[in-house]
């Protein structure tokens, strides 16, 4: 199993409960796919570096996890089809 980290930004117009539900949804995708979540770091609402679709801020969340090489592909697919996700990034942790 390899170590990965994902950072995703959710739309700021979402309610707090919806943001938490999305974080739990992504955590569930990782755990149900055979991975283990090492850490979830919620950064809260922050200003974006540049405007995306007329949005200037978003809810940032960082998740560190361990999984096989197929799980990031599935997680990427889930990020793409989930409403409210402005941007996401999944990288392999080289540490």
PDB file of N, CA and C in Angstrom:
ATOM      1  N   UNK A   1       0.837  -1.183   0.000  1.00  0.00           N
ATOM      2  CA  UNK A   1       0.000   0.000   0.000  1.00  0.00           C
ATOM      3  C   UNK A   1       0.878   1.242   0.000  1.00  0.00           C
ATOM      4  N   UNK A   2       0.477   2.211  -0.764  1.00  0.00           N
ATOM      5  CA  UNK A   2       1.214   3.465  -0.865  1.00  0.00           C
ATOM      6  C   UNK A   2       0.494   4.555  -0.093  1.00  0.00           C
ATOM      7  N   UNK A   3       1.252   5.576   0.256  1.00  0.00           N
ATOM      8  CA  UNK A   3       0.669   6.722   0.957  1.00  0.00           C
ATOM      9  C   UNK A   3       0.325   7.812  -0.056  1.00  0.00           C
ATOM     10  N   UNK A   4      -0.845   8.403   0.126  1.00  0.00           N
ATOM     11  CA  UNK A   4      -1.336   9.476  -0.729  1.00  0.00           C
ATOM     12  C   UNK A   4      -1.860  10.606   0.126  1.00  0.00           C
ATOM     13  N   UNK A   5      -2.009  11.758  -0.499  1.00  0.00           N
ATOM     14  CA  UNK A   5      -2.747  12.842   0.135  1.00  0.00           C
ATOM     15  C   UNK A   5      -3.603  13.508  -0.925  1.00  0.00           C
ATOM     16  N   UNK A   6      -4.783  13.933  -0.500  1.00  0.00           N
ATOM     17  CA  UNK A   6      -5.688  14.621  -1.397  1.00  0.00           C
ATOM     18  C   UNK A   6      -6.134  15.920  -0.746  1.00  0.00           C
ATOM     19  N   UNK A   7      -6.191  16.948  -1.551  1.00  0.00           N
ATOM     20  CA  UNK A   7      -6.685  18.249  -1.112  1.00  0.00           C
ATOM     21  C   UNK A   7      -7.846  18.588  -2.034  1.00  0.00           C
ATOM     22  N   UNK A   8      -8.982  18.915  -1.432  1.00  0.00           N
ATOM     23  CA  UNK A   8     -10.125  19.313  -2.251  1.00  0.00           C
ATOM     24  C   UNK A   8     -10.753  20.573  -1.683  1.00  0.00           C
ATOM     25  N   UNK A   9     -11.369  21.340  -2.575  1.00  0.00           N
ATOM     26  CA  UNK A   9     -11.996  22.613  -2.217  1.00  0.00           C
ATOM     27  C   UNK A   9     -13.474  22.509  -2.554  1.00  0.00           C
ATOM     28  N   UNK A  10     -14.306  22.773  -1.554  1.00  0.00           N
ATOM     29  CA  UNK A  10     -15.753  22.740  -1.737  1.00  0.00           C
ATOM     30  C   UNK A  10     -16.303  24.151  -1.861  1.00  0.00           C
ATOM     31  N   UNK A  11     -17.400  24.281  -2.569  1.00  0.00           N
ATOM     32  CA  UNK A  11     -18.042  25.570  -2.798  1.00  0.00           C
ATOM     33  C   UNK A  11     -18.449  26.210  -1.469  1.00  0.00           C
ATOM     34  N   UNK A  12     -18.188  27.510  -1.279  1.00  0.00           N
ATOM     35  CA  UNK A  12     -18.508  28.163  -0.013  1.00  0.00           C
ATOM     36  C   UNK A  12     -20.007  28.366   0.212  1.00  0.00           C
ATOM     37  N   UNK A  13     -20.821  28.203  -0.829  1.00  0.00           N
ATOM     38  CA  UNK A  13     -22.265  28.366  -0.659  1.00  0.00           C
ATOM     39  C   UNK A  13     -22.911  27.149  -0.005  1.00  0.00           C
ATOM     40  N   UNK A  14     -22.153  26.055   0.153  1.00  0.00           N
ATOM     41  CA  UNK A  14     -22.687  24.858   0.806  1.00  0.00           C
ATOM     42  C   UNK A  14     -22.839  25.113   2.306  1.00  0.00           C
ATOM     43  N   UNK A  15     -23.847  24.493   2.900  1.00  0.00           N
ATOM     44  CA  UNK A  15     -24.035  24.603   4.339  1.00  0.00           C
ATOM     45  C   UNK A  15     -23.004  23.743   5.054  1.00  0.00           C
ATOM     46  N   UNK A  16     -22.777  24.048   6.331  1.00  0.00           N
ATOM     47  CA  UNK A  16     -21.767  23.336   7.134  1.00  0.00           C
ATOM     48  C   UNK A  16     -22.051  21.834   7.179  1.00  0.00           C
ATOM     49  N   UNK A  17     -23.320  21.451   7.304  1.00  0.00           N
ATOM     50  CA  UNK A  17     -23.681  20.027   7.346  1.00  0.00           C
ATOM     51  C   UNK A  17     -23.353  19.330   6.027  1.00  0.00           C
ATOM     52  N   UNK A  18     -23.568  20.024   4.926  1.00  0.00           N
ATOM     53  CA  UNK A  18     -23.277  19.456   3.609  1.00  0.00           C
ATOM     54  C   UNK A  18     -21.774  19.279   3.417  1.00  0.00           C
ATOM     55  N   UNK A  19     -20.994  20.233   3.915  1.00  0.00           N
ATOM     56  CA  UNK A  19     -19.533  20.121   3.832  1.00  0.00           C
ATOM     57  C   UNK A  19     -19.065  18.900   4.617  1.00  0.00           C
ATOM     58  N   UNK A  20     -19.565  18.738   5.841  1.00  0.00           N
ATOM     59  CA  UNK A  20     -19.181  17.579   6.666  1.00  0.00           C
ATOM     60  C   UNK A  20     -19.629  16.271   6.025  1.00  0.00           C
ATOM     61  N   UNK A  21     -20.812  16.277   5.412  1.00  0.00           N
ATOM     62  CA  UNK A  21     -21.306  15.066   4.744  1.00  0.00           C
ATOM     63  C   UNK A  21     -20.416  14.694   3.562  1.00  0.00           C
ATOM     64  N   UNK A  22     -19.949  15.686   2.813  1.00  0.00           N
ATOM     65  CA  UNK A  22     -19.049  15.405   1.687  1.00  0.00           C
ATOM     66  C   UNK A  22     -17.721  14.853   2.169  1.00  0.00           C
ATOM     67  N   UNK A  23     -17.176  15.397   3.254  1.00  0.00           N
ATOM     68  CA  UNK A  23     -15.914  14.890   3.806  1.00  0.00           C
ATOM     69  C   UNK A  23     -16.092  13.433   4.235  1.00  0.00           C
ATOM     70  N   UNK A  24     -17.215  13.130   4.894  1.00  0.00           N
ATOM     71  CA  UNK A  24     -17.486  11.749   5.308  1.00  0.00           C
ATOM     72  C   UNK A  24     -17.672  10.838   4.091  1.00  0.00           C
ATOM     73  N   UNK A  25     -18.277  11.362   3.040  1.00  0.00           N
ATOM     74  CA  UNK A  25     -18.467  10.589   1.808  1.00  0.00           C
ATOM     75  C   UNK A  25     -17.113  10.189   1.207  1.00  0.00           C
ATOM     76  N   UNK A  26     -16.190  11.151   1.124  1.00  0.00           N
ATOM     77  CA  UNK A  26     -14.871  10.859   0.555  1.00  0.00           C
ATOM     78  C   UNK A  26     -14.072   9.931   1.457  1.00  0.00           C
ATOM     79  N   UNK A  27     -14.228  10.096   2.760  1.00  0.00           N
ATOM     80  CA  UNK A  27     -13.580   9.189   3.714  1.00  0.00           C
ATOM     81  C   UNK A  27     -14.113   7.771   3.522  1.00  0.00           C
ATOM     82  N   UNK A  28     -15.423   7.650   3.319  1.00  0.00           N
ATOM     83  CA  UNK A  28     -16.035   6.344   3.088  1.00  0.00           C
ATOM     84  C   UNK A  28     -15.560   5.696   1.805  1.00  0.00           C
ATOM     85  N   UNK A  29     -15.367   6.490   0.761  1.00  0.00           N
ATOM     86  CA  UNK A  29     -14.857   5.951  -0.509  1.00  0.00           C
ATOM     87  C   UNK A  29     -13.473   5.342  -0.288  1.00  0.00           C
ATOM     88  N   UNK A  30     -12.649   6.021   0.486  1.00  0.00           N
ATOM     89  CA  UNK A  30     -11.293   5.514   0.751  1.00  0.00           C
ATOM     90  C   UNK A  30     -11.358   4.229   1.569  1.00  0.00           C
ATOM     91  N   UNK A  31     -12.148   4.239   2.643  1.00  0.00           N
ATOM     92  CA  UNK A  31     -12.213   3.068   3.523  1.00  0.00           C
ATOM     93  C   UNK A  31     -12.899   1.886   2.849  1.00  0.00           C
ATOM     94  N   UNK A  32     -13.953   2.131   2.062  1.00  0.00           N
ATOM     95  CA  UNK A  32     -14.651   1.044   1.374  1.00  0.00           C
ATOM     96  C   UNK A  32     -13.836   0.492   0.209  1.00  0.00           C
ATOM     97  N   UNK A  33     -12.879   1.267  -0.273  1.00  0.00           N
ATOM     98  CA  UNK A  33     -12.012   0.820  -1.359  1.00  0.00           C
ATOM     99  C   UNK A  33     -10.791   0.063  -0.879  1.00  0.00           C
ATOM    100  N   UNK A  34     -10.723  -0.223   0.413  1.00  0.00           N
ATOM    101  CA  UNK A  34      -9.605  -0.991   0.960  1.00  0.00           C
ATOM    102  C   UNK A  34      -8.475  -0.136   1.497  1.00  0.00           C
ATOM    103  N   UNK A  35      -8.651   1.171   1.528  1.00  0.00           N
ATOM    104  CA  UNK A  35      -7.615   2.061   2.050  1.00  0.00           C
ATOM    105  C   UNK A  35      -7.849   2.395   3.518  1.00  0.00           C
ATOM    106  N   UNK A  36      -6.881   3.076   4.100  1.00  0.00           N
ATOM    107  CA  UNK A  36      -7.010   3.532   5.479  1.00  0.00           C
ATOM    108  C   UNK A  36      -6.734   5.032   5.525  1.00  0.00           C
ATOM    109  N   UNK A  37      -7.581   5.751   6.241  1.00  0.00           N
ATOM    110  CA  UNK A  37      -7.420   7.194   6.393  1.00  0.00           C
ATOM    111  C   UNK A  37      -6.483   7.433   7.569  1.00  0.00           C
ATOM    112  N   UNK A  38      -5.381   8.142   7.323  1.00  0.00           N
ATOM    113  CA  UNK A  38      -4.409   8.433   8.370  1.00  0.00           C
ATOM    114  C   UNK A  38      -4.731   9.728   9.103  1.00  0.00           C
ATOM    115  N   UNK A  39      -5.199  10.738   8.355  1.00  0.00           N
ATOM    116  CA  UNK A  39      -5.432  12.055   8.953  1.00  0.00           C
ATOM    117  C   UNK A  39      -6.401  12.850   8.080  1.00  0.00           C
ATOM    118  N   UNK A  40      -7.303  13.580   8.736  1.00  0.00           N
ATOM    119  CA  UNK A  40      -8.183  14.521   8.039  1.00  0.00           C
ATOM    120  C   UNK A  40      -7.950  15.888   8.661  1.00  0.00           C
ATOM    121  N   UNK A  41      -7.533  16.830   7.829  1.00  0.00           N
ATOM    122  CA  UNK A  41      -7.220  18.178   8.303  1.00  0.00           C
ATOM    123  C   UNK A  41      -8.128  19.171   7.584  1.00  0.00           C
ATOM    124  N   UNK A  42      -9.113  19.697   8.314  1.00  0.00           N
ATOM    125  CA  UNK A  42     -10.038  20.660   7.735  1.00  0.00           C
ATOM    126  C   UNK A  42      -9.480  22.060   7.950  1.00  0.00           C
ATOM    127  N   UNK A  43      -9.220  22.764   6.867  1.00  0.00           N
ATOM    128  CA  UNK A  43      -8.640  24.107   6.946  1.00  0.00           C
ATOM    129  C   UNK A  43      -9.702  25.188   7.041  1.00  0.00           C
ATOM    130  N   UNK A  44     -10.953  24.830   6.789  1.00  0.00           N
ATOM    131  CA  UNK A  44     -12.033  25.804   6.855  1.00  0.00           C
ATOM    132  C   UNK A  44     -12.142  26.625   5.577  1.00  0.00           C
ATOM    133  N   UNK A  45     -12.852  27.735   5.693  1.00  0.00           N
ATOM    134  CA  UNK A  45     -13.089  28.591   4.532  1.00  0.00           C
ATOM    135  C   UNK A  45     -11.903  29.528   4.352  1.00  0.00           C
ATOM    136  N   UNK A  46     -11.324  29.513   3.153  1.00  0.00           N
ATOM    137  CA  UNK A  46     -10.174  30.359   2.825  1.00  0.00           C
ATOM    138  C   UNK A  46     -10.368  30.990   1.462  1.00  0.00           C
ATOM    139  N   UNK A  47      -9.649  32.051   1.241  1.00  0.00           N
ATOM    140  CA  UNK A  47      -9.688  32.756  -0.041  1.00  0.00           C
ATOM    141  C   UNK A  47      -8.884  31.959  -1.066  1.00  0.00           C
ATOM    142  N   UNK A  48      -9.427  31.842  -2.273  1.00  0.00           N
ATOM    143  CA  UNK A  48      -8.731  31.151  -3.354  1.00  0.00           C
ATOM    144  C   UNK A  48      -7.629  32.046  -3.916  1.00  0.00           C
ATOM    145  N   UNK A  49      -6.621  31.439  -4.511  1.00  0.00           N
ATOM    146  CA  UNK A  49      -5.532  32.199  -5.123  1.00  0.00           C
ATOM    147  C   UNK A  49      -6.037  32.969  -6.342  1.00  0.00           C
ATOM    148  N   UNK A  50      -7.034  32.416  -7.024  1.00  0.00           N
ATOM    149  CA  UNK A  50      -7.633  33.076  -8.183  1.00  0.00           C
ATOM    150  C   UNK A  50      -9.094  32.651  -8.267  1.00  0.00           C
ATOM    151  N   UNK A  51      -9.877  33.435  -8.926  1.00  0.00           N
ATOM    152  CA  UNK A  51     -11.313  33.183  -9.041  1.00  0.00           C
ATOM    153  C   UNK A  51     -11.580  31.981  -9.939  1.00  0.00           C
ATOM    154  N   UNK A  52     -12.469  31.090  -9.492  1.00  0.00           N
ATOM    155  CA  UNK A  52     -12.870  29.924 -10.267  1.00  0.00           C
ATOM    156  C   UNK A  52     -14.390  29.967 -10.382  1.00  0.00           C
ATOM    157  N   UNK A  53     -14.901  30.080 -11.588  1.00  0.00           N
ATOM    158  CA  UNK A  53     -16.348  30.135 -11.832  1.00  0.00           C
ATOM    159  C   UNK A  53     -17.034  31.188 -10.970  1.00  0.00           C
ATOM    160  N   UNK A  54     -16.436  32.348 -10.897  1.00  0.00           N
ATOM    161  CA  UNK A  54     -16.952  33.492 -10.145  1.00  0.00           C
ATOM    162  C   UNK A  54     -17.044  33.236  -8.645  1.00  0.00           C
ATOM    163  N   UNK A  55     -16.197  32.344  -8.132  1.00  0.00           N
ATOM    164  CA  UNK A  55     -16.127  32.033  -6.706  1.00  0.00           C
ATOM    165  C   UNK A  55     -14.747  32.439  -6.213  1.00  0.00           C
ATOM    166  N   UNK A  56     -14.701  33.168  -5.079  1.00  0.00           N
ATOM    167  CA  UNK A  56     -13.427  33.671  -4.558  1.00  0.00           C
ATOM    168  C   UNK A  56     -12.900  32.924  -3.342  1.00  0.00           C
ATOM    169  N   UNK A  57     -13.728  32.068  -2.716  1.00  0.00           N
ATOM    170  CA  UNK A  57     -13.265  31.327  -1.551  1.00  0.00           C
ATOM    171  C   UNK A  57     -13.897  29.947  -1.537  1.00  0.00           C
ATOM    172  N   UNK A  58     -13.382  29.074  -0.664  1.00  0.00           N
ATOM    173  CA  UNK A  58     -13.899  27.719  -0.593  1.00  0.00           C
ATOM    174  C   UNK A  58     -13.474  27.031   0.681  1.00  0.00           C
ATOM    175  N   UNK A  59     -14.098  25.895   0.970  1.00  0.00           N
ATOM    176  CA  UNK A  59     -13.753  25.069   2.129  1.00  0.00           C
ATOM    177  C   UNK A  59     -12.646  24.100   1.727  1.00  0.00           C
ATOM    178  N   UNK A  60     -11.491  24.218   2.364  1.00  0.00           N
ATOM    179  CA  UNK A  60     -10.341  23.369   2.066  1.00  0.00           C
ATOM    180  C   UNK A  60     -10.300  22.185   3.037  1.00  0.00           C
ATOM    181  N   UNK A  61     -10.011  20.992   2.527  1.00  0.00           N
ATOM    182  CA  UNK A  61      -9.837  19.809   3.366  1.00  0.00           C
ATOM    183  C   UNK A  61      -8.688  18.976   2.799  1.00  0.00           C
ATOM    184  N   UNK A  62      -7.790  18.538   3.687  1.00  0.00           N
ATOM    185  CA  UNK A  62      -6.653  17.695   3.325  1.00  0.00           C
ATOM    186  C   UNK A  62      -6.839  16.336   3.983  1.00  0.00           C
ATOM    187  N   UNK A  63      -6.743  15.269   3.199  1.00  0.00           N
ATOM    188  CA  UNK A  63      -6.847  13.912   3.737  1.00  0.00           C
ATOM    189  C   UNK A  63      -5.590  13.139   3.367  1.00  0.00           C
ATOM    190  N   UNK A  64      -4.916  12.580   4.370  1.00  0.00           N
ATOM    191  CA  UNK A  64      -3.781  11.686   4.156  1.00  0.00           C
ATOM    192  C   UNK A  64      -4.308  10.258   4.287  1.00  0.00           C
ATOM    193  N   UNK A  65      -3.956   9.391   3.326  1.00  0.00           N
ATOM    194  CA  UNK A  65      -4.451   8.021   3.372  1.00  0.00           C
ATOM    195  C   UNK A  65      -3.467   7.063   2.734  1.00  0.00           C
ATOM    196  N   UNK A  66      -3.653   5.777   3.043  1.00  0.00           N
ATOM    197  CA  UNK A  66      -2.860   4.706   2.447  1.00  0.00           C
ATOM    198  C   UNK A  66      -3.805   3.827   1.638  1.00  0.00           C
ATOM    199  N   UNK A  67      -3.373   3.441   0.445  1.00  0.00           N
ATOM    200  CA  UNK A  67      -4.230   2.628  -0.417  1.00  0.00           C
ATOM    201  C   UNK A  67      -3.394   1.991  -1.516  1.00  0.00           C
ATOM    202  N   UNK A  68      -4.041   1.070  -2.245  1.00  0.00           N
ATOM    203  CA  UNK A  68      -3.367   0.513  -3.422  1.00  0.00           C
ATOM    204  C   UNK A  68      -3.469   1.510  -4.566  1.00  0.00           C
ATOM    205  N   UNK A  69      -2.842   1.215  -5.680  1.00  0.00           N
ATOM    206  CA  UNK A  69      -2.727   2.198  -6.769  1.00  0.00           C
ATOM    207  C   UNK A  69      -4.027   2.439  -7.529  1.00  0.00           C
ATOM    208  N   UNK A  70      -5.039   1.611  -7.369  1.00  0.00           N
ATOM    209  CA  UNK A  70      -6.301   1.788  -8.093  1.00  0.00           C
ATOM    210  C   UNK A  70      -7.254   2.749  -7.391  1.00  0.00           C
ATOM    211  N   UNK A  71      -7.157   2.892  -6.079  1.00  0.00           N
ATOM    212  CA  UNK A  71      -8.099   3.722  -5.327  1.00  0.00           C
ATOM    213  C   UNK A  71      -8.051   5.202  -5.708  1.00  0.00           C
ATOM    214  N   UNK A  72      -6.886   5.810  -5.936  1.00  0.00           N
ATOM    215  CA  UNK A  72      -6.894   7.222  -6.348  1.00  0.00           C
ATOM    216  C   UNK A  72      -7.663   7.478  -7.642  1.00  0.00           C
ATOM    217  N   UNK A  73      -7.690   6.518  -8.552  1.00  0.00           N
ATOM    218  CA  UNK A  73      -8.454   6.683  -9.792  1.00  0.00           C
ATOM    219  C   UNK A  73      -9.947   6.747  -9.490  1.00  0.00           C
ATOM    220  N   UNK A  74     -10.409   5.887  -8.599  1.00  0.00           N
ATOM    221  CA  UNK A  74     -11.826   5.887  -8.220  1.00  0.00           C
ATOM    222  C   UNK A  74     -12.179   7.155  -7.437  1.00  0.00           C
ATOM    223  N   UNK A  75     -11.295   7.572  -6.550  1.00  0.00           N
ATOM    224  CA  UNK A  75     -11.526   8.789  -5.774  1.00  0.00           C
ATOM    225  C   UNK A  75     -11.583  10.008  -6.701  1.00  0.00           C
ATOM    226  N   UNK A  76     -10.734  10.046  -7.698  1.00  0.00           N
ATOM    227  CA  UNK A  76     -10.749  11.126  -8.682  1.00  0.00           C
ATOM    228  C   UNK A  76     -12.086  11.157  -9.425  1.00  0.00           C
ATOM    229  N   UNK A  77     -12.602   9.993  -9.785  1.00  0.00           N
ATOM    230  CA  UNK A  77     -13.888   9.907 -10.468  1.00  0.00           C
ATOM    231  C   UNK A  77     -15.009  10.450  -9.574  1.00  0.00           C
ATOM    232  N   UNK A  78     -14.975  10.094  -8.305  1.00  0.00           N
ATOM    233  CA  UNK A  78     -15.998  10.558  -7.361  1.00  0.00           C
ATOM    234  C   UNK A  78     -15.918  12.079  -7.193  1.00  0.00           C
ATOM    235  N   UNK A  79     -14.698  12.622  -7.090  1.00  0.00           N
ATOM    236  CA  UNK A  79     -14.534  14.078  -6.991  1.00  0.00           C
ATOM    237  C   UNK A  79     -15.146  14.777  -8.208  1.00  0.00           C
ATOM    238  N   UNK A  80     -14.936  14.222  -9.389  1.00  0.00           N
ATOM    239  CA  UNK A  80     -15.409  14.850 -10.624  1.00  0.00           C
ATOM    240  C   UNK A  80     -16.929  14.884 -10.732  1.00  0.00           C
ATOM    241  N   UNK A  81     -17.617  13.885 -10.195  1.00  0.00           N
ATOM    242  CA  UNK A  81     -19.071  13.828 -10.340  1.00  0.00           C
ATOM    243  C   UNK A  81     -19.813  14.420  -9.138  1.00  0.00           C
ATOM    244  N   UNK A  82     -19.094  14.823  -8.092  1.00  0.00           N
ATOM    245  CA  UNK A  82     -19.734  15.375  -6.912  1.00  0.00           C
ATOM    246  C   UNK A  82     -19.960  16.873  -7.085  1.00  0.00           C
ATOM    247  N   UNK A  83     -21.216  17.284  -6.942  1.00  0.00           N
ATOM    248  CA  UNK A  83     -21.535  18.709  -7.000  1.00  0.00           C
ATOM    249  C   UNK A  83     -20.927  19.398  -5.789  1.00  0.00           C
ATOM    250  N   UNK A  84     -20.425  20.590  -5.985  1.00  0.00           N
ATOM    251  CA  UNK A  84     -19.851  21.351  -4.885  1.00  0.00           C
ATOM    252  C   UNK A  84     -18.342  21.289  -4.815  1.00  0.00           C
ATOM    253  N   UNK A  85     -17.717  20.340  -5.496  1.00  0.00           N
ATOM    254  CA  UNK A  85     -16.254  20.269  -5.510  1.00  0.00           C
ATOM    255  C   UNK A  85     -15.749  21.232  -6.575  1.00  0.00           C
ATOM    256  N   UNK A  86     -15.009  22.257  -6.131  1.00  0.00           N
ATOM    257  CA  UNK A  86     -14.473  23.247  -7.073  1.00  0.00           C
ATOM    258  C   UNK A  86     -13.197  22.715  -7.715  1.00  0.00           C
ATOM    259  N   UNK A  87     -12.281  22.254  -6.900  1.00  0.00           N
ATOM    260  CA  UNK A  87     -10.999  21.698  -7.362  1.00  0.00           C
ATOM    261  C   UNK A  87     -10.598  20.557  -6.439  1.00  0.00           C
ATOM    262  N   UNK A  88      -9.785  19.640  -6.970  1.00  0.00           N
ATOM    263  CA  UNK A  88      -9.234  18.554  -6.161  1.00  0.00           C
ATOM    264  C   UNK A  88      -7.861  18.164  -6.720  1.00  0.00           C
ATOM    265  N   UNK A  89      -7.074  17.573  -5.855  1.00  0.00           N
ATOM    266  CA  UNK A  89      -5.748  17.110  -6.249  1.00  0.00           C
ATOM    267  C   UNK A  89      -5.399  15.894  -5.406  1.00  0.00           C
ATOM    268  N   UNK A  90      -4.906  14.853  -6.060  1.00  0.00           N
ATOM    269  CA  UNK A  90      -4.466  13.637  -5.364  1.00  0.00           C
ATOM    270  C   UNK A  90      -3.019  13.403  -5.746  1.00  0.00           C
ATOM    271  N   UNK A  91      -2.132  13.317  -4.758  1.00  0.00           N
ATOM    272  CA  UNK A  91      -0.713  13.079  -5.035  1.00  0.00           C
ATOM    273  C   UNK A  91      -0.210  11.945  -4.163  1.00  0.00           C
ATOM    274  N   UNK A  92       0.801  11.233  -4.657  1.00  0.00           N
ATOM    275  CA  UNK A  92       1.452  10.187  -3.884  1.00  0.00           C
ATOM    276  C   UNK A  92       2.475  10.834  -2.971  1.00  0.00           C
ATOM    277  N   UNK A  93       2.445  10.442  -1.711  1.00  0.00           N
ATOM    278  CA  UNK A  93       3.364  10.981  -0.722  1.00  0.00           C
ATOM    279  C   UNK A  93       4.694  10.238  -0.823  1.00  0.00           C
ATOM    280  N   UNK A  94       5.758  10.945  -1.066  1.00  0.00           N
ATOM    281  CA  UNK A  94       7.075  10.337  -1.278  1.00  0.00           C
ATOM    282  C   UNK A  94       7.865  10.101   0.016  1.00  0.00           C
ATOM    283  N   UNK A  95       7.305  10.491   1.136  1.00  0.00           N
ATOM    284  CA  UNK A  95       8.046  10.359   2.418  1.00  0.00           C
ATOM    285  C   UNK A  95       8.293   8.934   2.798  1.00  0.00           C
TER     286      UNK A  95
END
